[in-house]
Tab-separated table of C-alpha atoms in Angstrom:
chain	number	residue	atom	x	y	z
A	1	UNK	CA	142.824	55.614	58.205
A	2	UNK	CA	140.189	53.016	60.010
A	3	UNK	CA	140.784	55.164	63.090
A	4	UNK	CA	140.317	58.261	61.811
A	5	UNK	CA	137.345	57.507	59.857
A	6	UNK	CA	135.575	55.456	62.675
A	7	UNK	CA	136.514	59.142	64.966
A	8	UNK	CA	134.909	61.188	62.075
A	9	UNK	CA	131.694	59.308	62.342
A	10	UNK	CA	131.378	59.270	66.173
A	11	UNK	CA	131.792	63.076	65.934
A	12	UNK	CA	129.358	63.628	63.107
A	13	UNK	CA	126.927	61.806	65.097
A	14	UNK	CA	127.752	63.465	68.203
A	15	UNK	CA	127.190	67.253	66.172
A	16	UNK	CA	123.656	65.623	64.663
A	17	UNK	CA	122.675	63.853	67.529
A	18	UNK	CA	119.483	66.241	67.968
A	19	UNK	CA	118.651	65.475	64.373
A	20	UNK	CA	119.400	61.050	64.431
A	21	UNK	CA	117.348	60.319	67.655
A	22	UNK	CA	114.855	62.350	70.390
A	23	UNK	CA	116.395	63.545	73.298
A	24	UNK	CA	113.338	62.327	75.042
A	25	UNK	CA	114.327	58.934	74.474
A	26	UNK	CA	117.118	59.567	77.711
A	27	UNK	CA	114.294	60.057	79.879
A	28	UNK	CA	112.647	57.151	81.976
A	29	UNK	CA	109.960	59.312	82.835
A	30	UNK	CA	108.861	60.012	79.140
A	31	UNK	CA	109.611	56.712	77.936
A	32	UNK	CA	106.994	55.044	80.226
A	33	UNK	CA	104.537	58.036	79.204
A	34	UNK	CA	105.184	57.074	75.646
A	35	UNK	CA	104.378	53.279	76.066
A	36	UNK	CA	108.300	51.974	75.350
A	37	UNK	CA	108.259	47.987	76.469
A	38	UNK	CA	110.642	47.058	78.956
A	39	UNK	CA	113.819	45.304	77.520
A	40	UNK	CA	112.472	45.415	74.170
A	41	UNK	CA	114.339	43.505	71.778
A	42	UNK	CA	115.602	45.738	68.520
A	43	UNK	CA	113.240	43.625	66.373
A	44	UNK	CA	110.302	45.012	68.500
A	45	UNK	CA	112.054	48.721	69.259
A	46	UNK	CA	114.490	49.641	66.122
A	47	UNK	CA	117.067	50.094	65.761
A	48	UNK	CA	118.602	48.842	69.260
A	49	UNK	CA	115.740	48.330	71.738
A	50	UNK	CA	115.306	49.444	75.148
A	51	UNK	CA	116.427	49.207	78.378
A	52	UNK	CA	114.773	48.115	82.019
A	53	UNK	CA	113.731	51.410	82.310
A	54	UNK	CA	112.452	51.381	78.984
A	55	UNK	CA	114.835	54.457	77.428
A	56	UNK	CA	115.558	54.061	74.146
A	57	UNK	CA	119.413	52.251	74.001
A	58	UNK	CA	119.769	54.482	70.415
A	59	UNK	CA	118.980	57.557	71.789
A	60	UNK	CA	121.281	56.887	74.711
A	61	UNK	CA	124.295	55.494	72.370
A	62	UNK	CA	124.079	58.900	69.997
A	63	UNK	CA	123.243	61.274	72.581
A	64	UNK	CA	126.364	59.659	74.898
A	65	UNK	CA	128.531	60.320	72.215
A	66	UNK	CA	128.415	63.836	72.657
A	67	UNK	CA	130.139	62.700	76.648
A	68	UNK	CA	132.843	60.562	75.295
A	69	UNK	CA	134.289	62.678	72.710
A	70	UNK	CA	133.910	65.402	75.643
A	71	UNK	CA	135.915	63.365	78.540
A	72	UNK	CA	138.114	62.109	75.597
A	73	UNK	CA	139.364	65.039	74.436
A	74	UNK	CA	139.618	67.087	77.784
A	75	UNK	CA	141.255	63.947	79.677
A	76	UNK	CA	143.673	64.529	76.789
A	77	UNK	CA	145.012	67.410	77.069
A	78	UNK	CA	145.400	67.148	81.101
A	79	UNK	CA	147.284	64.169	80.654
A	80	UNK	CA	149.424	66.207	77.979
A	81	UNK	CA	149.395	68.944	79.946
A	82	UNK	CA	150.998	66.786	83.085
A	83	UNK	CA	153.192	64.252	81.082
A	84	UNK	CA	155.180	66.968	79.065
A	85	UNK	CA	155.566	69.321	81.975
A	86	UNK	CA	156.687	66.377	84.560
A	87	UNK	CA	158.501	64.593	80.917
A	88	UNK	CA	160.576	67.848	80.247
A	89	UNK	CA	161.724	68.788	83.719
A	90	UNK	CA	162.564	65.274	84.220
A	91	UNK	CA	164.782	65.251	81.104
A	92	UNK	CA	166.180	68.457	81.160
A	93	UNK	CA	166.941	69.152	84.668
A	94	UNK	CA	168.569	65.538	84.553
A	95	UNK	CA	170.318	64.081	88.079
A	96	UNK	CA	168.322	63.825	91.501
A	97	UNK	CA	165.584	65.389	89.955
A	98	UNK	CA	164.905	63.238	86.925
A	99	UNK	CA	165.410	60.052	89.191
A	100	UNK	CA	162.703	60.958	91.831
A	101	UNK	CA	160.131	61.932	89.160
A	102	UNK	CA	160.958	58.802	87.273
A	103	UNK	CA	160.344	56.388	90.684
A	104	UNK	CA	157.042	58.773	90.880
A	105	UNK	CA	155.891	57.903	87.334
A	106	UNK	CA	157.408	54.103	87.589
A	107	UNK	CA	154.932	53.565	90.844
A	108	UNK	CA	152.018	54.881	88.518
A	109	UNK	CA	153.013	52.470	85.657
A	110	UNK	CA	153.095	49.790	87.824
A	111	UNK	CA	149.147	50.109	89.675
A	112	UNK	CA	146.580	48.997	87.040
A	113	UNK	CA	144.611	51.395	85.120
A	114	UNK	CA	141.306	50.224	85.573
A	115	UNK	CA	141.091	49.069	89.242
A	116	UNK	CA	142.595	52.903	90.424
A	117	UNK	CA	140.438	55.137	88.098
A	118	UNK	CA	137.785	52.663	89.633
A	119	UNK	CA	139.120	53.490	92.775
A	120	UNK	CA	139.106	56.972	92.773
A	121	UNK	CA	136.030	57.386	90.399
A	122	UNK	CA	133.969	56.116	93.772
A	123	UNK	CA	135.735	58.623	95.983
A	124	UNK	CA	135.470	61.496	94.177
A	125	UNK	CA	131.884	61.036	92.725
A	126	UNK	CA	129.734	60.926	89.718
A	127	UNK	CA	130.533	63.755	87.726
A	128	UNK	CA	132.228	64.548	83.616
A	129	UNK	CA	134.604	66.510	85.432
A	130	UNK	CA	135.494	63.675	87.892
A	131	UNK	CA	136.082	61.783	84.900
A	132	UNK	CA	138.526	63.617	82.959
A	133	UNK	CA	140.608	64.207	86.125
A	134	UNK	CA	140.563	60.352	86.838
A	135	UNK	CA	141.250	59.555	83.320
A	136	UNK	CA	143.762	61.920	83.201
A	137	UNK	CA	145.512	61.572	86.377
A	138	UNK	CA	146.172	57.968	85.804
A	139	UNK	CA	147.405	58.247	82.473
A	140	UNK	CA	150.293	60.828	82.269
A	141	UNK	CA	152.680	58.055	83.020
A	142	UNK	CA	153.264	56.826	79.799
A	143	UNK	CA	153.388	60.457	77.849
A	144	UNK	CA	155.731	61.313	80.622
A	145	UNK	CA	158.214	58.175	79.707
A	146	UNK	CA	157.767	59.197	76.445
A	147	UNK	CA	158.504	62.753	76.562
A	148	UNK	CA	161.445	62.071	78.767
A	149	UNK	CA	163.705	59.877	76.527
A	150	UNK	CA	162.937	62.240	73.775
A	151	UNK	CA	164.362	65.116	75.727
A	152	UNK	CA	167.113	63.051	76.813
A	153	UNK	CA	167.822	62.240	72.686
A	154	UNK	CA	167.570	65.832	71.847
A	155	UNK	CA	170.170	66.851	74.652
A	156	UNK	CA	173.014	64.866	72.643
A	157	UNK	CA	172.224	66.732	69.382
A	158	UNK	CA	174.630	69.012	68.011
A	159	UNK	CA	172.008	71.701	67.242
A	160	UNK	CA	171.568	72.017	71.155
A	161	UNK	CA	175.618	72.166	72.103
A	162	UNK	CA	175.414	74.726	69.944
A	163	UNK	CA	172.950	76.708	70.841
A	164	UNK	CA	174.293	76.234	75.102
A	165	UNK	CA	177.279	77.880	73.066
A	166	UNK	CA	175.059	80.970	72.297
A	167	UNK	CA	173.862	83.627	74.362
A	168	UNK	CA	170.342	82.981	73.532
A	169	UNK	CA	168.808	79.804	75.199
A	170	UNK	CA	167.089	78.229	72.857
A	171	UNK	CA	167.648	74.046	73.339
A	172	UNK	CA	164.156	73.967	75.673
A	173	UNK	CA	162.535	74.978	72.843
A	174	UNK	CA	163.869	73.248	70.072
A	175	UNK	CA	163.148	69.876	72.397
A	176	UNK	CA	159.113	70.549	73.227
A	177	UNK	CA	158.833	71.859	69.654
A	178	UNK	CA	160.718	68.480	68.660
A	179	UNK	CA	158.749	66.031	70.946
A	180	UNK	CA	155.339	67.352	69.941
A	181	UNK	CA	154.474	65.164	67.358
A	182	UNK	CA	155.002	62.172	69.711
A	183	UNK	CA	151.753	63.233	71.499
A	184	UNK	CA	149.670	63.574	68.109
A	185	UNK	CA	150.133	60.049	68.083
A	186	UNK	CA	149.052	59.363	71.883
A	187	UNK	CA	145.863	61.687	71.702
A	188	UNK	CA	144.440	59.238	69.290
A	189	UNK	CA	145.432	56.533	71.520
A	190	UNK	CA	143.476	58.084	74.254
A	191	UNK	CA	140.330	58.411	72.639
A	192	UNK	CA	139.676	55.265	72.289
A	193	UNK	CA	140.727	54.082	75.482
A	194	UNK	CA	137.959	56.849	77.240
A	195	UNK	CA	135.318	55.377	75.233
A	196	UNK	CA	136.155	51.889	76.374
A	197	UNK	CA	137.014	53.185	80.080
A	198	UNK	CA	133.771	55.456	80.642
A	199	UNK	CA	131.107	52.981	80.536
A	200	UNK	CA	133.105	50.748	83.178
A	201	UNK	CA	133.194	53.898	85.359
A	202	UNK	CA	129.857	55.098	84.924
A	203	UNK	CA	128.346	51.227	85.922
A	204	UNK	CA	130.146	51.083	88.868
A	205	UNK	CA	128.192	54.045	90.076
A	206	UNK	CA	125.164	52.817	88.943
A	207	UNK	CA	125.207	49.467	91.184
């Protein structure tokens, strides 16, 4: 409930950013026309202060929320998109198959987070795109494990001997139908770990 109300803010502010600070408060150049002091502390500059380049550090925290929620959301659903896909082939094909992808995934799992979306942020470039595919192409692991030992649960159901029994092919189905509500859970998860992973990214472009 925390969660969800702290996400309900951040996305109130990010739809009424225009309307809670100036958008000219993200520019360097107008700051320094408008007399902002350098490093101001919020006492002096309300209600956060400023930065070395004198920007307003409220301006940039609302107006930036608009970016997270953005690179949140769409990192989300690529690293949905590639964890159920690789998770459901892996668990329904079963054999050969689902041991290779699993070494695949297990040699993601094992290389940490930060250091390769670091990694790759610098390679690719500064960009929101570049973002969501680094944040999503290092996190797909973990759905993938997920999504895998729930297909490999609903394979032993009766429902889906059944149904093998029946002309109509419906157990593939039934199991990404099934293990959908696992990733309501992870989404969530995600969200907050973009807006705790983007500024990391971001300043190690910067210097």
């Amino acid at each position: 409930r925390i969660g969800l109300l702290t996400l309900a803010v951040f996305v109130l502010m990010a739809v009424f950013a225009p309307l809670l600070a100036p958008v000219e408060g993200l520019s360097a150049v107008a700051s320094r026309a408008a007399g902002n002091p350098q490093w101001a502390p919020p006492s002096e500059f309300p209600p956060l202060g400023t930065d070395y380049l004198r920007r307003d550090v409220w301006a940039q925290f609302v107006w930036g929320s608009r970016v997270s929620l953005f690179v949140g959301l769409a990192a989300s659903v690529l690293t949905i998109l590639i964890g159920s896909i690789v998770g459901i082939v892996a668990g329904y094909a079963g054999g050969r198959l689902d041991a290779g992808l699993m070494r695949v995934t297990e040699w993601f799992l094992v290389i940490p987070f930060l250091p390769l979306a670091i990694v790759l942020a610098s390679i690719l470039g500064r960009s929101v795109w570049n973002m969501i595919f680094v944040i999503g192409i290092t996190s797909w692991p973990s759905t993938t494990r997920l999504i895998q030992a729930q297909v490999l649960t609903l394979r032993e159901r009766d429902y889906i001997d059944r149904s093998r029994a029946r002309p109509i092919r419906a157990d593939a189905t039934g199991k990404r139908n099934d293990a959908a509500p696992q990733e309501m859970l992870r989404t969530a998860e995600r969200l907050g770990l973009t807006a705790a992973c983007l500024p990391r990214l971001t300043d190690f472009r910067d210097t």
